[in-house]
PDB file of C-alpha atoms in Angstrom:
ATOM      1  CA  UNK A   1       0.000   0.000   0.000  1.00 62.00           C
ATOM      2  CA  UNK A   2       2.272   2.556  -1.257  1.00 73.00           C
ATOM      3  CA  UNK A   3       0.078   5.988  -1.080  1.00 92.00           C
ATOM      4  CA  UNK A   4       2.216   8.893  -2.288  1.00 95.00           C
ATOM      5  CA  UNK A   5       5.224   8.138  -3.373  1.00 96.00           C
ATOM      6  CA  UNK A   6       8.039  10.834  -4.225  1.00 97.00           C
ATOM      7  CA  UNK A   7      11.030  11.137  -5.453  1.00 97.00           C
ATOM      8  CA  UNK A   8      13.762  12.033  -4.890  1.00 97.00           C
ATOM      9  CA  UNK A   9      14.381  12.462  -1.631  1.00 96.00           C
ATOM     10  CA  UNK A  10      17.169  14.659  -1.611  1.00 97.00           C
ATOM     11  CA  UNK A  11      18.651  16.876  -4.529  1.00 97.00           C
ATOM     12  CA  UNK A  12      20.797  19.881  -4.900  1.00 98.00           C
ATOM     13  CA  UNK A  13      20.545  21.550  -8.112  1.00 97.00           C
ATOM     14  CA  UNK A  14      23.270  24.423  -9.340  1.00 98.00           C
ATOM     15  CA  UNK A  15      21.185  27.652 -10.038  1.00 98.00           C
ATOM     16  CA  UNK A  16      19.964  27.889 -13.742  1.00 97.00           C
ATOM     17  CA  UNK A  17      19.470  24.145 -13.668  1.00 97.00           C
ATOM     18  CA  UNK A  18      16.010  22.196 -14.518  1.00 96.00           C
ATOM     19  CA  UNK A  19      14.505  19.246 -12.747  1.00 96.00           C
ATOM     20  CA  UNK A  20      10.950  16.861 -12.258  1.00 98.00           C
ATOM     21  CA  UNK A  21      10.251  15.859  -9.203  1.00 98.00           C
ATOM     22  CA  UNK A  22       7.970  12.661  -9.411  1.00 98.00           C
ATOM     23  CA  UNK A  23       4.708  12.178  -7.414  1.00 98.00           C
ATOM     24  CA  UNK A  24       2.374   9.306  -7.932  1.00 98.00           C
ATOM     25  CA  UNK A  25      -0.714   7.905  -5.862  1.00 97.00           C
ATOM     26  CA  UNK A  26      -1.828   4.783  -6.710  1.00 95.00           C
ATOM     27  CA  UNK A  27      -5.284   5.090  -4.511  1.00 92.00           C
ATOM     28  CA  UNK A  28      -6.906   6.446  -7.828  1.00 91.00           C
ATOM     29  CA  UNK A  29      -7.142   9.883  -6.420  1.00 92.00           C
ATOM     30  CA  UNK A  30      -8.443  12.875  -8.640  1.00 91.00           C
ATOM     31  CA  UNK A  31      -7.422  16.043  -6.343  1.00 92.00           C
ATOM     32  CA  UNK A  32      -3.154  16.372  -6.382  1.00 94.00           C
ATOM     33  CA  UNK A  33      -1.290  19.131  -5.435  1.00 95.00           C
ATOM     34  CA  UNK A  34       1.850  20.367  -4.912  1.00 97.00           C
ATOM     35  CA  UNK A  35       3.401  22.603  -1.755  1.00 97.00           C
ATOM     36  CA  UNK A  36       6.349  23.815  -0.502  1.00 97.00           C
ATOM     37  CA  UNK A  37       7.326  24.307   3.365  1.00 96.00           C
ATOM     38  CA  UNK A  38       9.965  26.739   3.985  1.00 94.00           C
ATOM     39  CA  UNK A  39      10.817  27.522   7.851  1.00 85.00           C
ATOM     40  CA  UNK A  40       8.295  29.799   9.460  1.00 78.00           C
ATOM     41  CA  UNK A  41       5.828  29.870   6.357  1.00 80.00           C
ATOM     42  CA  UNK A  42       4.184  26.449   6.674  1.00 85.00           C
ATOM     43  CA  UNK A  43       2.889  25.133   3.197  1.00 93.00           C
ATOM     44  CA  UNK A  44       2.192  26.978   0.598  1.00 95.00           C
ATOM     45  CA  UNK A  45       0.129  25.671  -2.440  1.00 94.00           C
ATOM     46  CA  UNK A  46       1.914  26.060  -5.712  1.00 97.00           C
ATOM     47  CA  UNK A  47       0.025  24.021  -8.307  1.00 96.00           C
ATOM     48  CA  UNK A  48      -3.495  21.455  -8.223  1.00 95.00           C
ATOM     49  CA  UNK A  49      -4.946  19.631  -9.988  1.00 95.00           C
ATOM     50  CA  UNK A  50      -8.636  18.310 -10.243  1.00 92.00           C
ATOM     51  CA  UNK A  51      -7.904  15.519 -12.442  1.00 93.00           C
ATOM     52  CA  UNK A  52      -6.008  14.438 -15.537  1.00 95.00           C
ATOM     53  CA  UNK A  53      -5.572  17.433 -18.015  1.00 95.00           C
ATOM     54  CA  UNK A  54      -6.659  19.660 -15.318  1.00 95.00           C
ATOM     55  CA  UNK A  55      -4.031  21.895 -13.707  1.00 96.00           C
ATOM     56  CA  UNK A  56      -3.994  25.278 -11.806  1.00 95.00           C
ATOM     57  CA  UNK A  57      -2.329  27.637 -10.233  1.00 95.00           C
ATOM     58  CA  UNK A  58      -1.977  28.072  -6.488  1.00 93.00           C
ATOM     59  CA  UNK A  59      -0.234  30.853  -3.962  1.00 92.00           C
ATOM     60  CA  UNK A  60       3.132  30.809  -5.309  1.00 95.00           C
ATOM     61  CA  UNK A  61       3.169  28.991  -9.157  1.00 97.00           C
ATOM     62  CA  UNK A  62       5.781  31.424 -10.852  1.00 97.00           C
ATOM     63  CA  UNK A  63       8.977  29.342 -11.332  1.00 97.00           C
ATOM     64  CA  UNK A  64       7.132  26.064 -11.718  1.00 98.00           C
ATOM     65  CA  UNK A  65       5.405  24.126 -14.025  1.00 97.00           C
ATOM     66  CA  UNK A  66       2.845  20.879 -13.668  1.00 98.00           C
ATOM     67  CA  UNK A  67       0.987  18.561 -16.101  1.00 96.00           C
ATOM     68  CA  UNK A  68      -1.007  15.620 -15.188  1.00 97.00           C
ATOM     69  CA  UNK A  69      -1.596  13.651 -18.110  1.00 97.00           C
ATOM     70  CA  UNK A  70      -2.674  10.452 -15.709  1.00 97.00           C
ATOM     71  CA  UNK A  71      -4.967  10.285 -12.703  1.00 96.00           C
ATOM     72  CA  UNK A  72      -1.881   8.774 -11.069  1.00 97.00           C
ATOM     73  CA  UNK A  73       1.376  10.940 -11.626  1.00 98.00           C
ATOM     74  CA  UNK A  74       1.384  14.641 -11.159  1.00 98.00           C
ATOM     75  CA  UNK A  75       5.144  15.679 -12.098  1.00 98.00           C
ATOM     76  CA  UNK A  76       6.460  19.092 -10.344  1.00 98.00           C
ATOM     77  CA  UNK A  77       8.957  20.921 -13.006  1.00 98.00           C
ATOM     78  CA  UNK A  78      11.361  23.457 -12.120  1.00 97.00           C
ATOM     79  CA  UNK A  79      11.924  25.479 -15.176  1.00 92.00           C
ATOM     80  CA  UNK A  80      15.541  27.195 -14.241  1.00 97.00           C
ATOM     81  CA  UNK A  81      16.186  26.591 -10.232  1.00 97.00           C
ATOM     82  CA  UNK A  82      17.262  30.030  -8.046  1.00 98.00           C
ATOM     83  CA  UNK A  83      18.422  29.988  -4.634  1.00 97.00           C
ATOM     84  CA  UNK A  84      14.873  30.647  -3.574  1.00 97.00           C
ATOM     85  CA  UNK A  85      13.518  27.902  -4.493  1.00 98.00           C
ATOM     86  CA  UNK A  86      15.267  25.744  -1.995  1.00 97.00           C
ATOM     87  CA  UNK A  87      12.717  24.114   0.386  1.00 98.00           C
ATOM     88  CA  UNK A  88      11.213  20.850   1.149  1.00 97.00           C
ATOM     89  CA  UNK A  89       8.648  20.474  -1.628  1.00 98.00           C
ATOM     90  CA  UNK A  90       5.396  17.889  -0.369  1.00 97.00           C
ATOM     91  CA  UNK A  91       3.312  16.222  -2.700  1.00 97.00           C
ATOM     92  CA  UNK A  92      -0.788  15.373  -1.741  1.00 94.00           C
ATOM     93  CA  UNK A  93      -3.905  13.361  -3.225  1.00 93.00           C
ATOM     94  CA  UNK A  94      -7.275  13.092  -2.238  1.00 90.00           C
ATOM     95  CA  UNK A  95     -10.497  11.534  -3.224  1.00 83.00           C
ATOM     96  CA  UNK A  96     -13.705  13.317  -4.161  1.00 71.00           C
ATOM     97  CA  UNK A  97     -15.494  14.530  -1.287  1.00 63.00           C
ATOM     98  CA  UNK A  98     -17.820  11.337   0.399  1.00 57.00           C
ATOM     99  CA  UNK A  99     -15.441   9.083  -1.673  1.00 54.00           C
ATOM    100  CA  UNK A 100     -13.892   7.767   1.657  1.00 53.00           C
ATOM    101  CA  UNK A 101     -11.517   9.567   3.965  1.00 57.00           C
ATOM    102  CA  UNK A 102     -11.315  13.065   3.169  1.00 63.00           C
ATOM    103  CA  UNK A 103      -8.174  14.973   3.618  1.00 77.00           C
ATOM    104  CA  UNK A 104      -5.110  14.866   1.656  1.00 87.00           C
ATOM    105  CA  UNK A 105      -2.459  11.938   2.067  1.00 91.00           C
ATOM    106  CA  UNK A 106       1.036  13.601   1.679  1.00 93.00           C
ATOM    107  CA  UNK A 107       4.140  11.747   0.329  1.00 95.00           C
ATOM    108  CA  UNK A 108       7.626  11.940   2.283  1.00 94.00           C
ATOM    109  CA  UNK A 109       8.702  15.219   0.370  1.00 96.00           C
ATOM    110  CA  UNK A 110      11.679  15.608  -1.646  1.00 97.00           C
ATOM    111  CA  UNK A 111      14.319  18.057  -0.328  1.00 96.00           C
ATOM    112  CA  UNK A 112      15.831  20.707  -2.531  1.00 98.00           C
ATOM    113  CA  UNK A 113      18.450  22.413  -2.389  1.00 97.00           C
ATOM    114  CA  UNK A 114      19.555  24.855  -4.982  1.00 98.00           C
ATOM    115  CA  UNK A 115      23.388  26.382  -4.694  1.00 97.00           C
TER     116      UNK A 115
ATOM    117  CA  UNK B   1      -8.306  36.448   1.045  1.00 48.00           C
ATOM    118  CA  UNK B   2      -7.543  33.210   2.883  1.00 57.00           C
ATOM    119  CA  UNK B   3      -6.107  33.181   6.380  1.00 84.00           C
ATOM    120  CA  UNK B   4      -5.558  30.573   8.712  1.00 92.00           C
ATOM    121  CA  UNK B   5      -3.509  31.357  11.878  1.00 94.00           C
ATOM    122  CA  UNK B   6      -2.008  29.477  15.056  1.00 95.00           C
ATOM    123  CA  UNK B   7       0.105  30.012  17.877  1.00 92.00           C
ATOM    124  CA  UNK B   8       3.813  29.103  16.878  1.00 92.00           C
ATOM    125  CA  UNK B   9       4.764  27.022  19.989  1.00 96.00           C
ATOM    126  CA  UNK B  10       2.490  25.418  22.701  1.00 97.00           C
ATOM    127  CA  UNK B  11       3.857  23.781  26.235  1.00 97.00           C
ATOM    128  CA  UNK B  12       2.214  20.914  28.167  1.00 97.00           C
ATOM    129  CA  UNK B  13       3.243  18.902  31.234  1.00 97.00           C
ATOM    130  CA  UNK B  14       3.413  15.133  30.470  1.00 97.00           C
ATOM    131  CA  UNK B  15       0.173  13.637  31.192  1.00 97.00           C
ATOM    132  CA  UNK B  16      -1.833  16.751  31.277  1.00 97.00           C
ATOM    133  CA  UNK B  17      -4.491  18.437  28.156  1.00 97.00           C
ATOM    134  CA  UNK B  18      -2.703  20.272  25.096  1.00 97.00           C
ATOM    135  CA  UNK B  19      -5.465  22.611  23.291  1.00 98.00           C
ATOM    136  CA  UNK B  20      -4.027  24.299  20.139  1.00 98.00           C
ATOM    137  CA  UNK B  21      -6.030  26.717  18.662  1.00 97.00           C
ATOM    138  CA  UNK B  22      -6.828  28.076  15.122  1.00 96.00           C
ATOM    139  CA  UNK B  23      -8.580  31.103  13.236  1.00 95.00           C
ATOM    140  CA  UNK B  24      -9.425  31.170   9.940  1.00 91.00           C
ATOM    141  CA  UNK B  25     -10.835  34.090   7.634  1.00 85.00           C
ATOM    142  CA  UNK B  26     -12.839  32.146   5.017  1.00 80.00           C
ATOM    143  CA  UNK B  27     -16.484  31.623   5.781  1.00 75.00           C
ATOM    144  CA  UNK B  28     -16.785  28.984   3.152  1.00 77.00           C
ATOM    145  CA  UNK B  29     -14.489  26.605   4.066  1.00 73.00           C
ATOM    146  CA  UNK B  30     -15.923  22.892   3.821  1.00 76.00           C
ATOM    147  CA  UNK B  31     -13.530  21.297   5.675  1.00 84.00           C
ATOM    148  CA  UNK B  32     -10.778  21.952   8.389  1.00 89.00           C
ATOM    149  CA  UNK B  33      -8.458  19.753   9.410  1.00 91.00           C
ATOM    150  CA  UNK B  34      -5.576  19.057  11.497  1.00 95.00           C
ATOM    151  CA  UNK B  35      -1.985  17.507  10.037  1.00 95.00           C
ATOM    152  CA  UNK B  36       0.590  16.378  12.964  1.00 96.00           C
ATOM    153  CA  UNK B  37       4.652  16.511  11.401  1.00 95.00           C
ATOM    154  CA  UNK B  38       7.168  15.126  13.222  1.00 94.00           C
ATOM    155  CA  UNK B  39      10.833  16.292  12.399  1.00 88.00           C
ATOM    156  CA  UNK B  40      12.064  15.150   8.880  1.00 85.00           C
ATOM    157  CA  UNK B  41       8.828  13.661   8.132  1.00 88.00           C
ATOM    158  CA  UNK B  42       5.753  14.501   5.944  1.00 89.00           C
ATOM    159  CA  UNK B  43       2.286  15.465   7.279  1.00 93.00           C
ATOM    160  CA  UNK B  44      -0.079  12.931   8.563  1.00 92.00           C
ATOM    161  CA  UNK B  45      -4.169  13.267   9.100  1.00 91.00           C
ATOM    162  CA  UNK B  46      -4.646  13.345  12.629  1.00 92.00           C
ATOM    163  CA  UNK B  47      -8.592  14.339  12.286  1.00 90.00           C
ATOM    164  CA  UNK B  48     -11.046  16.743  10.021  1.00 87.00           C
ATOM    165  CA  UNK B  49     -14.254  18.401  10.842  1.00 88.00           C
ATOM    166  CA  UNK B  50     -16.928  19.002   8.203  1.00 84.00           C
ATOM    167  CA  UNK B  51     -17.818  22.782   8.647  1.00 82.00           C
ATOM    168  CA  UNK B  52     -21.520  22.012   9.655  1.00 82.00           C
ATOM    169  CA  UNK B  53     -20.595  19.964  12.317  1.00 85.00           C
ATOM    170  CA  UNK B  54     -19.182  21.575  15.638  1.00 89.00           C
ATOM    171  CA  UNK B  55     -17.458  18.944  17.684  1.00 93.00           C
ATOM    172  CA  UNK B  56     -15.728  15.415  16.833  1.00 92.00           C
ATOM    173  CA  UNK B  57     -14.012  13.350  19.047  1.00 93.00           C
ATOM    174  CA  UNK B  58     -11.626  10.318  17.837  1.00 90.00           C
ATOM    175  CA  UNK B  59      -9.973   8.325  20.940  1.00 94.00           C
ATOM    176  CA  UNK B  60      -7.872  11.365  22.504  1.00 96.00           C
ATOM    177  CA  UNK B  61      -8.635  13.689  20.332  1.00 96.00           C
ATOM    178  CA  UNK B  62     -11.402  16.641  20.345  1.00 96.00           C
ATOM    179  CA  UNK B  63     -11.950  18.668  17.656  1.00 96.00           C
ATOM    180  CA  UNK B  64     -14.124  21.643  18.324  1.00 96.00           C
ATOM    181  CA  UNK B  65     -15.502  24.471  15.983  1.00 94.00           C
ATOM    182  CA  UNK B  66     -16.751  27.520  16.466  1.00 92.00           C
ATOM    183  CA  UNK B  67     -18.459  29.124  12.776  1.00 89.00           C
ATOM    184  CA  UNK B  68     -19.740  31.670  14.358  1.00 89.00           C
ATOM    185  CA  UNK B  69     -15.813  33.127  15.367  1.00 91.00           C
ATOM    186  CA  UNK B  70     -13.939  31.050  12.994  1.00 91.00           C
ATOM    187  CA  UNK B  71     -12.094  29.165  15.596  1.00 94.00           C
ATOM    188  CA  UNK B  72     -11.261  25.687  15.404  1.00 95.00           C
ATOM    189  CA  UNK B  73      -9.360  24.042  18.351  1.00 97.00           C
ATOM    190  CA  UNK B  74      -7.552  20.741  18.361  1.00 97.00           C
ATOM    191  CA  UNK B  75      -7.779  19.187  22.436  1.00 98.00           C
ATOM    192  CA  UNK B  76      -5.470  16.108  22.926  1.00 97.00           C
ATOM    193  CA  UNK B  77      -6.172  14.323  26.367  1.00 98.00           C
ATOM    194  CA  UNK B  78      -3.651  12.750  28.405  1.00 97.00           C
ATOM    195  CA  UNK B  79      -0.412  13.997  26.065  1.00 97.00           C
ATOM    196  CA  UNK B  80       2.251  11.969  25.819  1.00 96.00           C
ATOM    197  CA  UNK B  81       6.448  12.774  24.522  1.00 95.00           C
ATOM    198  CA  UNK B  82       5.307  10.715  21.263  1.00 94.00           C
ATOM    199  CA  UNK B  83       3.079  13.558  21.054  1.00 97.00           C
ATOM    200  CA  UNK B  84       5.298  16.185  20.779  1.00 97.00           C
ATOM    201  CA  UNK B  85       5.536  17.399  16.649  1.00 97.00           C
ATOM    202  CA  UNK B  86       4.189  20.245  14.905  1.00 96.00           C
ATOM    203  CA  UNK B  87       0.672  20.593  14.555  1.00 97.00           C
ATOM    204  CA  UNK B  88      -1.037  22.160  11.543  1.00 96.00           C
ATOM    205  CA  UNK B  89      -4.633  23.466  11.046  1.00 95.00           C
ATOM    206  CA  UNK B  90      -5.856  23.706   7.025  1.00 92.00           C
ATOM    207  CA  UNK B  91      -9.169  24.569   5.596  1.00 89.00           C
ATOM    208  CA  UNK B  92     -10.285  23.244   2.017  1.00 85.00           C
ATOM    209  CA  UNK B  93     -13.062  24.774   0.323  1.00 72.00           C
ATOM    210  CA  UNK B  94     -15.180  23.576  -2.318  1.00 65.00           C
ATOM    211  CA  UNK B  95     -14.618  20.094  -1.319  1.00 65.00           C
ATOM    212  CA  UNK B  96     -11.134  20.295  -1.237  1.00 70.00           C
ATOM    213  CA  UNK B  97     -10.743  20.538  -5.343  1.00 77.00           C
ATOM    214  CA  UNK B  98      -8.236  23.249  -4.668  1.00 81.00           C
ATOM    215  CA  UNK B  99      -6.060  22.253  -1.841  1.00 86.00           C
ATOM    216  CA  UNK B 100      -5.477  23.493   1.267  1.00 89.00           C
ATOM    217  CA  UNK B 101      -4.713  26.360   2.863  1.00 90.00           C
ATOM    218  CA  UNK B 102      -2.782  26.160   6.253  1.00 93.00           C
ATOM    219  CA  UNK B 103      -1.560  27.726   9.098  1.00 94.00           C
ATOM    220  CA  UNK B 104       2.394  28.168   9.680  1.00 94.00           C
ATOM    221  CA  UNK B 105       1.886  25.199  12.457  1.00 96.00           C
ATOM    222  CA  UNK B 106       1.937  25.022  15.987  1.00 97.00           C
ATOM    223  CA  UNK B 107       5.209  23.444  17.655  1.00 96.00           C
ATOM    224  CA  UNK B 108       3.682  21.469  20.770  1.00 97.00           C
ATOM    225  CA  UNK B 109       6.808  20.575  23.999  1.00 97.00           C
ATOM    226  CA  UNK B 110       6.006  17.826  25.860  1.00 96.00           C
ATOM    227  CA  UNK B 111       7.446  18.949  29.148  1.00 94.00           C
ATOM    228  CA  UNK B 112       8.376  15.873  31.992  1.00 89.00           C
TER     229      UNK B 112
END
């Protein structure tokens, strides 16, 4: 019973540098998003999604782009990394609402760091 | 806009209740919940309260909201040191479809 999975765990990236990091749910989830949690800021929403070939925008989307082209992955993409983007970035799904438990399961987050 | 705010730390004696609190600005929020994080870990669901409902209990936990103030308040009895993390209030609205808003998270101490 995997849940979220994401990877990696850990990265550092040299500024000016592009990644993915992976998220997939395999609980056949339509709601994914995507946060980061910086020290003293909590989580902050960057991107959603409402199911595949949906995406949005959420508090802070500039510098990052999603697609979800399957109900199950929901790929974050950092278009050129900056120093400011280093955080711990946290994946989530849920299920419709009254589709059993509601809330958000979050994956084990992937750890940037951007030099 | 959307709001949610909590105390940044919270100190108990082992043994004794731990109440966090939590205001939020949105009257439409569906849903409020509360995430525990313990250090280098994700968030996990401790508990959520659907906003026409104004208490839920689950084993030592006691959810209790107020719509009326916009306060929502997490009670855990009898706290224990594997207790000690950092708790998080969110609100979804509409459902949930676009994903949560939460507060910068409340760091409970266990004290002996």
């Amino acid at each position: 019973n995997a849940g979220v999975t994401q990877t990696p765990k850990f990265q550092v990236l040299k500024t000016g540098q592009s990644m993915t990091l992976q998220c997939a749910q395999d609980m056949n989830h339509e709601y994914m998003s995507w946060y980061r949690q910086d020290p003293g800021m909590g989580l902050r929403l960057i991107h959603y999604s409402v199911g595949a070939g949906i995406t949005d925008q959420g508090e802070v989307p500039n510098g990052y782009n999603v697609s979800r082209s399957t109900t199950e992955d929901f790929p974050l993409r950092l278009l050129s990394a900056a120093p400011s983007q280093t955080s711990v970035y946290f994946c989530a799904s849920s299920s419709l609402p009254g589709q059993g438990l509601n809330g958000y399961t979050f994956g084990s987050g992937t750890r940037l760091t951007v030099v | 806009g959307e709001d949610v705010e909590q105390s940044l730390f919270l100190s108990v004696r082992e043994g004794d209740s731990s109440v966090i609190n939590c205001t939020y600005t949105d009257s439409s929020s569906t849903y409020l919940y509360w995430y525990k994080q313990e250090p280098g870990a994700g968030l996990q669901l401790l508990t959520y309260i659907f906003s026409n409902m104004d208490m839920k209990q689950d084993q030592r936990l006691t959810v209790l909201l107020n719509k009326k103030d916009k306060h929502l308040s997490l009670r855990i009895a009898d706290t224990q040191t594997g207790d000690s993390a950092i708790y998080f209030c969110a609100e979804s609205i509409g459902g949930g479809a676009d994903g949560l808003t939460f507060g910068k998270g409340t760091h409970l101490i266990i004290q002996p």
